[in-house]
């Protein structure tokens, strides 16, 4: 796998490594139950956020099961808006994308812009063949984002996992490299 060149710049965003200065902003939205609702685990404590930011700042992307978590920042207004993730899945050319945004950054297209940049990274720079997103079926905002990215619904696994006191249906969206290149821009 080639090296990942950072930062990644889009029309409105900068995707970069996490820094220690991101900790308070990261904790501000990861400590909220509404943010944790569709993420594994409960809302994060300050200590857990410190661990996460440290891990994200020092990622290594060299082999299957490695992943990169990039801070999302607006070009015109520095400060953490959220994060976007690309995981290298087992199997030739397989990846998974994900995102989490601070409440103030939601609904502005930042998630789609950041995720599209990570799809570009996966397909154009890292040579991936297929990238998927796994969601709780109740996460309709992320499902709509997947559709905007040109991803198709591939599977719906009813009551696939039990978390946060209830059964959850998991949906899989995916896009192939040739589908990504063929989509209207």
mmCIF file of C-alpha atoms in Angstrom:
data_model
loop_
_atom_site.group_PDB
_atom_site.id
_atom_site.type_symbol
_atom_site.label_atom_id
_atom_site.label_comp_id
_atom_site.label_asym_id
_atom_site.label_seq_id
_atom_site.Cartn_x
_atom_site.Cartn_y
_atom_site.Cartn_z
ATOM 1 C CA UNK A 1 0.000 0.000 0.000
ATOM 2 C CA UNK A 2 1.376 3.424 -0.857
ATOM 3 C CA UNK A 3 1.953 6.083 1.771
ATOM 4 C CA UNK A 4 -0.958 8.359 2.599
ATOM 5 C CA UNK A 5 -0.050 11.970 1.847
ATOM 6 C CA UNK A 6 -1.563 14.420 4.314
ATOM 7 C CA UNK A 7 -3.247 16.774 4.593
ATOM 8 C CA UNK A 8 -5.963 16.053 2.047
ATOM 9 C CA UNK A 9 -7.634 19.224 0.772
ATOM 10 C CA UNK A 10 -11.115 19.473 -0.706
ATOM 11 C CA UNK A 11 -13.092 22.496 -1.820
ATOM 12 C CA UNK A 12 -14.021 23.468 1.754
ATOM 13 C CA UNK A 13 -12.145 21.062 4.014
ATOM 14 C CA UNK A 14 -8.774 19.927 5.259
ATOM 15 C CA UNK A 15 -8.440 16.287 6.339
ATOM 16 C CA UNK A 16 -5.409 15.859 8.558
ATOM 17 C CA UNK A 17 -3.886 13.857 11.382
ATOM 18 C CA UNK A 18 -5.344 14.463 14.793
ATOM 19 C CA UNK A 19 -3.352 16.674 17.154
ATOM 20 C CA UNK A 20 -3.371 17.080 20.942
ATOM 21 C CA UNK A 21 -5.132 20.434 20.454
ATOM 22 C CA UNK A 22 -8.183 18.540 19.077
ATOM 23 C CA UNK A 23 -8.896 16.808 22.379
ATOM 24 C CA UNK A 24 -11.378 19.274 23.892
ATOM 25 C CA UNK A 25 -13.414 19.602 20.690
ATOM 26 C CA UNK A 26 -13.343 15.812 20.188
ATOM 27 C CA UNK A 27 -14.576 15.272 23.746
ATOM 28 C CA UNK A 28 -17.270 17.937 23.321
ATOM 29 C CA UNK A 29 -19.123 15.864 20.723
ATOM 30 C CA UNK A 30 -18.030 12.318 21.655
ATOM 31 C CA UNK A 31 -19.297 12.817 25.202
ATOM 32 C CA UNK A 32 -22.840 13.411 23.884
ATOM 33 C CA UNK A 33 -25.343 10.532 23.924
ATOM 34 C CA UNK A 34 -26.657 11.713 20.526
ATOM 35 C CA UNK A 35 -23.184 11.204 19.006
ATOM 36 C CA UNK A 36 -22.702 7.830 20.690
ATOM 37 C CA UNK A 37 -26.152 6.625 19.607
ATOM 38 C CA UNK A 38 -24.892 4.940 16.435
ATOM 39 C CA UNK A 39 -21.314 4.225 17.556
ATOM 40 C CA UNK A 40 -20.070 1.175 19.455
ATOM 41 C CA UNK A 41 -19.883 1.900 23.159
ATOM 42 C CA UNK A 42 -21.309 4.659 25.271
ATOM 43 C CA UNK A 43 -20.543 8.375 25.212
ATOM 44 C CA UNK A 44 -16.810 8.756 25.842
ATOM 45 C CA UNK A 45 -15.181 10.056 28.991
ATOM 46 C CA UNK A 46 -12.384 12.601 28.752
ATOM 47 C CA UNK A 47 -9.843 9.824 29.417
ATOM 48 C CA UNK A 48 -11.256 7.650 26.603
ATOM 49 C CA UNK A 49 -11.154 10.660 24.285
ATOM 50 C CA UNK A 50 -7.489 11.206 25.198
ATOM 51 C CA UNK A 51 -6.764 7.590 24.237
ATOM 52 C CA UNK A 52 -8.654 7.906 20.952
ATOM 53 C CA UNK A 53 -7.004 11.178 19.905
ATOM 54 C CA UNK A 54 -3.580 9.719 20.739
ATOM 55 C CA UNK A 55 -4.289 6.613 18.654
ATOM 56 C CA UNK A 56 -5.650 8.675 15.741
ATOM 57 C CA UNK A 57 -2.664 11.026 15.802
ATOM 58 C CA UNK A 58 -0.259 8.097 15.541
ATOM 59 C CA UNK A 59 -1.997 5.810 13.047
ATOM 60 C CA UNK A 60 -0.083 3.352 10.902
ATOM 61 C CA UNK A 61 -1.593 2.205 7.598
ATOM 62 C CA UNK A 62 0.544 -0.669 6.321
ATOM 63 C CA UNK A 63 -1.500 -3.881 6.364
ATOM 64 C CA UNK A 64 -4.990 -5.368 6.468
ATOM 65 C CA UNK A 65 -7.039 -4.290 9.503
ATOM 66 C CA UNK A 66 -5.105 -0.999 9.799
ATOM 67 C CA UNK A 67 -7.185 2.153 9.616
ATOM 68 C CA UNK A 68 -6.741 5.853 9.344
ATOM 69 C CA UNK A 69 -8.939 8.327 11.203
ATOM 70 C CA UNK A 70 -8.577 11.882 9.921
ATOM 71 C CA UNK A 71 -9.659 15.102 11.576
ATOM 72 C CA UNK A 72 -12.085 17.178 9.498
ATOM 73 C CA UNK A 73 -11.466 20.915 9.568
ATOM 74 C CA UNK A 74 -12.958 23.759 7.516
ATOM 75 C CA UNK A 75 -10.373 25.604 5.399
ATOM 76 C CA UNK A 76 -11.777 28.996 6.348
ATOM 77 C CA UNK A 77 -12.311 28.266 10.042
ATOM 78 C CA UNK A 78 -9.766 26.031 11.786
ATOM 79 C CA UNK A 79 -11.102 23.703 14.451
ATOM 80 C CA UNK A 80 -12.297 20.119 14.615
ATOM 81 C CA UNK A 81 -15.639 19.435 12.870
ATOM 82 C CA UNK A 82 -15.507 15.651 13.102
ATOM 83 C CA UNK A 83 -13.615 12.678 11.738
ATOM 84 C CA UNK A 84 -13.628 10.377 8.748
ATOM 85 C CA UNK A 85 -12.245 6.842 8.788
ATOM 86 C CA UNK A 86 -10.893 4.443 6.181
ATOM 87 C CA UNK A 87 -10.212 0.867 7.279
ATOM 88 C CA UNK A 88 -8.245 -1.634 5.206
ATOM 89 C CA UNK A 89 -10.395 -4.782 5.339
ATOM 90 C CA UNK A 90 -9.080 -8.315 4.863
ATOM 91 C CA UNK A 91 -9.268 -9.493 1.277
ATOM 92 C CA UNK A 92 -7.754 -7.981 -1.802
ATOM 93 C CA UNK A 93 -8.665 -4.311 -2.315
ATOM 94 C CA UNK A 94 -11.385 -4.063 0.353
ATOM 95 C CA UNK A 95 -12.073 -1.018 2.523
ATOM 96 C CA UNK A 96 -14.628 0.470 4.889
ATOM 97 C CA UNK A 97 -15.496 4.139 5.314
ATOM 98 C CA UNK A 98 -17.124 5.859 8.282
ATOM 99 C CA UNK A 99 -17.651 9.328 9.752
ATOM 100 C CA UNK A 100 -18.721 11.186 12.857
ATOM 101 C CA UNK A 101 -19.505 14.899 12.978
ATOM 102 C CA UNK A 102 -19.955 17.398 15.773
ATOM 103 C CA UNK A 103 -23.592 18.567 16.041
ATOM 104 C CA UNK A 104 -22.797 22.058 14.698
ATOM 105 C CA UNK A 105 -21.183 20.524 11.585
ATOM 106 C CA UNK A 106 -24.074 18.224 10.666
ATOM 107 C CA UNK A 107 -26.363 18.985 7.738
ATOM 108 C CA UNK A 108 -23.825 21.153 5.877
ATOM 109 C CA UNK A 109 -22.410 18.573 3.478
ATOM 110 C CA UNK A 110 -19.115 18.240 5.355
ATOM 111 C CA UNK A 111 -19.595 14.512 5.931
ATOM 112 C CA UNK A 112 -20.235 13.840 2.244
ATOM 113 C CA UNK A 113 -17.291 16.000 1.171
ATOM 114 C CA UNK A 114 -14.920 14.313 3.638
ATOM 115 C CA UNK A 115 -16.164 10.808 2.841
ATOM 116 C CA UNK A 116 -15.856 11.458 -0.904
ATOM 117 C CA UNK A 117 -12.236 12.540 -0.366
ATOM 118 C CA UNK A 118 -11.584 9.297 1.512
ATOM 119 C CA UNK A 119 -13.214 7.275 -1.281
ATOM 120 C CA UNK A 120 -10.869 9.055 -3.692
ATOM 121 C CA UNK A 121 -7.922 8.203 -1.428
ATOM 122 C CA UNK A 122 -8.993 4.556 -1.280
ATOM 123 C CA UNK A 123 -9.621 4.121 -4.976
ATOM 124 C CA UNK A 124 -7.070 6.411 -6.630
ATOM 125 C CA UNK A 125 -4.117 6.359 -4.246
ATOM 126 C CA UNK A 126 -4.464 3.059 -2.379
ATOM 127 C CA UNK A 127 -5.805 0.958 -5.255
ATOM 128 C CA UNK A 128 -8.853 -0.394 -3.456
ATOM 129 C CA UNK A 129 -11.495 -2.233 -5.476
ATOM 130 C CA UNK A 130 -14.508 -1.961 -3.123
ATOM 131 C CA UNK A 131 -15.364 0.259 -0.162
ATOM 132 C CA UNK A 132 -18.315 -0.357 2.126
ATOM 133 C CA UNK A 133 -20.098 1.397 4.979
ATOM 134 C CA UNK A 134 -21.873 -0.469 7.784
ATOM 135 C CA UNK A 135 -24.699 1.339 9.590
ATOM 136 C CA UNK A 136 -27.459 0.852 12.094
ATOM 137 C CA UNK A 137 -30.620 0.867 9.965
ATOM 138 C CA UNK A 138 -32.029 3.622 12.196
ATOM 139 C CA UNK A 139 -29.171 5.932 11.177
ATOM 140 C CA UNK A 140 -31.084 7.462 8.289
ATOM 141 C CA UNK A 141 -28.776 10.495 8.014
ATOM 142 C CA UNK A 142 -25.766 8.269 7.284
ATOM 143 C CA UNK A 143 -27.830 6.116 4.912
ATOM 144 C CA UNK A 144 -28.749 9.260 2.953
ATOM 145 C CA UNK A 145 -25.078 10.274 2.901
ATOM 146 C CA UNK A 146 -24.141 6.844 1.478
ATOM 147 C CA UNK A 147 -26.693 7.310 -1.269
ATOM 148 C CA UNK A 148 -25.354 10.802 -2.079
ATOM 149 C CA UNK A 149 -21.902 9.238 -2.427
ATOM 150 C CA UNK A 150 -23.271 6.808 -5.029
ATOM 151 C CA UNK A 151 -23.105 3.806 -2.726
ATOM 152 C CA UNK A 152 -25.760 1.129 -3.132
ATOM 153 C CA UNK A 153 -27.570 -0.774 -0.424
ATOM 154 C CA UNK A 154 -26.196 -4.324 -0.546
ATOM 155 C CA UNK A 155 -27.552 -6.005 2.558
ATOM 156 C CA UNK A 156 -29.941 -5.620 5.461
ATOM 157 C CA UNK A 157 -29.147 -7.930 8.381
ATOM 158 C CA UNK A 158 -32.146 -7.948 10.711
ATOM 159 C CA UNK A 159 -31.348 -7.958 14.442
ATOM 160 C CA UNK A 160 -27.695 -8.608 13.605
ATOM 161 C CA UNK A 161 -26.253 -7.319 16.834
ATOM 162 C CA UNK A 162 -27.319 -6.377 20.320
ATOM 163 C CA UNK A 163 -25.975 -3.138 21.663
ATOM 164 C CA UNK A 164 -27.128 -0.425 24.004
ATOM 165 C CA UNK A 165 -29.923 -2.616 25.328
ATOM 166 C CA UNK A 166 -31.622 -3.435 22.032
ATOM 167 C CA UNK A 167 -31.318 -5.434 18.852
ATOM 168 C CA UNK A 168 -30.077 -3.492 15.847
ATOM 169 C CA UNK A 169 -30.551 -4.139 12.161
ATOM 170 C CA UNK A 170 -27.342 -3.499 10.266
ATOM 171 C CA UNK A 171 -27.288 -2.257 6.677
ATOM 172 C CA UNK A 172 -24.351 -2.452 4.291
ATOM 173 C CA UNK A 173 -23.750 0.098 1.555
ATOM 174 C CA UNK A 174 -20.899 -0.300 -0.933
ATOM 175 C CA UNK A 175 -19.362 1.106 -4.064
ATOM 176 C CA UNK A 176 -16.867 -0.403 -6.482
ATOM 177 C CA UNK A 177 -13.974 1.575 -7.910
ATOM 178 C CA UNK A 178 -15.440 1.572 -11.442
ATOM 179 C CA UNK A 179 -18.841 2.690 -10.095
ATOM 180 C CA UNK A 180 -17.157 5.515 -8.183
ATOM 181 C CA UNK A 181 -15.338 6.690 -11.335
ATOM 182 C CA UNK A 182 -18.545 6.502 -13.444
ATOM 183 C CA UNK A 183 -20.775 8.545 -11.122
ATOM 184 C CA UNK A 184 -21.823 12.045 -12.098
ATOM 185 C CA UNK A 185 -19.776 14.765 -10.444
#
